[in-house]
Short mmCIF file of C-alpha atoms in Angstrom, two decimals:
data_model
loop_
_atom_site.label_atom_id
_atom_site.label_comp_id
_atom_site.label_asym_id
_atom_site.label_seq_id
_atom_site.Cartn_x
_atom_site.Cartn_y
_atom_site.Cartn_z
CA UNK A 1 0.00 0.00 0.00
CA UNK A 2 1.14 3.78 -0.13
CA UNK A 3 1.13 4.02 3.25
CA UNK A 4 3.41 1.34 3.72
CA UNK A 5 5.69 2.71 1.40
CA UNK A 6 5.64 6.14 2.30
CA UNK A 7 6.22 4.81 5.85
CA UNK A 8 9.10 2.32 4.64
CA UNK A 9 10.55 5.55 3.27
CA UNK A 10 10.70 7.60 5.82
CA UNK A 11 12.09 5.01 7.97
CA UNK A 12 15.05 4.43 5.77
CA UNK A 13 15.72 8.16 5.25
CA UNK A 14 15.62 8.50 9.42
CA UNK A 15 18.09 5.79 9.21
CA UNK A 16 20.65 7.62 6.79
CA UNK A 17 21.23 10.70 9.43
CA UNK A 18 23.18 8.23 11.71
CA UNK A 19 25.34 6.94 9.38
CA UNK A 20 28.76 8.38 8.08
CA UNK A 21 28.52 6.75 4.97
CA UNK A 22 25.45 8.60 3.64
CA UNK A 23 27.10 12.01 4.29
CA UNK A 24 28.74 12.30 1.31
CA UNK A 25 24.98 12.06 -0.76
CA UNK A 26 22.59 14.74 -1.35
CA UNK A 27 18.92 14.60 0.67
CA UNK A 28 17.47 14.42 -2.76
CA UNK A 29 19.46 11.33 -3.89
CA UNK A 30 18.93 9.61 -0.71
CA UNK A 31 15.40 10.14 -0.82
CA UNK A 32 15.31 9.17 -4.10
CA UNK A 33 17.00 5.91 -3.12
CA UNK A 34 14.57 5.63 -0.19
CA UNK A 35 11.69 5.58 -2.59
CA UNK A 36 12.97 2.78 -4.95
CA UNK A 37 13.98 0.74 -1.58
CA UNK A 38 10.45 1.02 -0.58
CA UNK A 39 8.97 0.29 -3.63
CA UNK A 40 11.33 -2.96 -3.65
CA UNK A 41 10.26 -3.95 -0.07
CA UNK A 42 6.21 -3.38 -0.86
CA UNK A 43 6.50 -5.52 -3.56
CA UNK A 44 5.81 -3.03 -6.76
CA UNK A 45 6.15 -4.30 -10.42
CA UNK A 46 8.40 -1.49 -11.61
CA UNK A 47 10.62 -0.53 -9.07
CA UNK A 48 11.85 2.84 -11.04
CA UNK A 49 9.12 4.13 -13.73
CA UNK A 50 9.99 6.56 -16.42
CA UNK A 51 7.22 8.62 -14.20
CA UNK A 52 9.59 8.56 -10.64
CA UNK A 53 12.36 9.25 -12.71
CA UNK A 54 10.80 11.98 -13.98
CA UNK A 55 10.01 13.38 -10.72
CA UNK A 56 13.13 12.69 -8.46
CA UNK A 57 15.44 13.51 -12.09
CA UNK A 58 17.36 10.75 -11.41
CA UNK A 59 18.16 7.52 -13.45
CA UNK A 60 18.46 4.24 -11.38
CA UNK A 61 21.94 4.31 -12.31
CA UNK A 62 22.28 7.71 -11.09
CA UNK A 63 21.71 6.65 -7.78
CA UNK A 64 22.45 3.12 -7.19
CA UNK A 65 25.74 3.45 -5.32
CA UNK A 66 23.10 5.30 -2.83
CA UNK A 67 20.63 2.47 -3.00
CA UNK A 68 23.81 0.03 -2.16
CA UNK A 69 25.00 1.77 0.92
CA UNK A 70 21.24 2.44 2.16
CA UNK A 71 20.86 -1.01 2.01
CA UNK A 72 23.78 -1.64 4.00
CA UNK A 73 22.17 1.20 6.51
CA UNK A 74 18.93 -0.98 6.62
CA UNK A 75 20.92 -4.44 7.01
CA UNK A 76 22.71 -2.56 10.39
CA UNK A 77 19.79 -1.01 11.33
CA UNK A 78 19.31 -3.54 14.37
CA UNK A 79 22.29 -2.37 15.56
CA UNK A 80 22.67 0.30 18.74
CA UNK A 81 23.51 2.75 16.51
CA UNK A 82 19.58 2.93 15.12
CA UNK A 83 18.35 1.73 18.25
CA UNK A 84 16.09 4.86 18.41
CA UNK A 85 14.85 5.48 14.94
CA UNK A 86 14.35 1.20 15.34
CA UNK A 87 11.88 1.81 17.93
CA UNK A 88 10.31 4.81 16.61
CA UNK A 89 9.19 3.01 13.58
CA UNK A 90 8.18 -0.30 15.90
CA UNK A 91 4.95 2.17 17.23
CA UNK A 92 1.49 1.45 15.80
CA UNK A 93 1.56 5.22 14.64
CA UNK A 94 4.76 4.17 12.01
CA UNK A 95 2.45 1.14 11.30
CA UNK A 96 5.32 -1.03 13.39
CA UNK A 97 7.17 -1.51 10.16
CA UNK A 98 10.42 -1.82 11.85
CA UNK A 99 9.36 -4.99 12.93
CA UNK A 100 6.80 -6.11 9.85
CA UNK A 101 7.12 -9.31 8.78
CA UNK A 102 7.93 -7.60 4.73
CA UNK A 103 10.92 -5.72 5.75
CA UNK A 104 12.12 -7.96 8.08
CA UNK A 105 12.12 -10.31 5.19
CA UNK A 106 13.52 -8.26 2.61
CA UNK A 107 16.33 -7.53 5.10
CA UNK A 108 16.94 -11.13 5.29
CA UNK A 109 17.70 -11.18 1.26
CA UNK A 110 20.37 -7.89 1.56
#
């Protein structure tokens, strides 16, 4: 759902302010790469449409050394480190996706 997405999102972007390695991107490219995560984890056909490329004016291949290391973010994100944006995200009000059964899952594949 959108929700879920937007939510997945959001989660990952909270993610990249406590790690070093997404310093040297720019907000737009990690949310960019936040949005094609999430559309990955949700389970959506096309993962990058002409239409979101359109919109975020970036290419997947623009951005995929971003999707790489925010998917090493996400893999860590159990870690102390996150401990607080982990938690945030395990509330009913961040529809617990920390801890749904999808992204747990998809982490598992990383």
């Amino acid at each position: 759902s959108d929700a879920k997405m937007h939510t997945v999102a959001k989660y990952l972007m909270e993610l990249s302010l406590g790690s070093s390695t997404m310093f040297t991107y720019l907000p737009s490219e990690i949310a960019a790469a936040a949005s094609y995560i999430s559309r990955e984890v949700v389970g959506e056909r096309e993962l990058w449409p002409k239409t979101v490329e359109y919109h975020s004016n970036y290419t997947l291949e623009q951005i995929s050394d971003c999707i790489r290391d925010l998917k090493g973010v996400l893999k860590r994100a159990s870690s102390s480190r996150h401990r607080a944006v982990t938690s945030k995200y395990s509330k009913r009000k961040y529809l617990r996706i920390a801890k749904s059964a999808t992204l747990c899952s998809f982490v598992e594949t990383l």
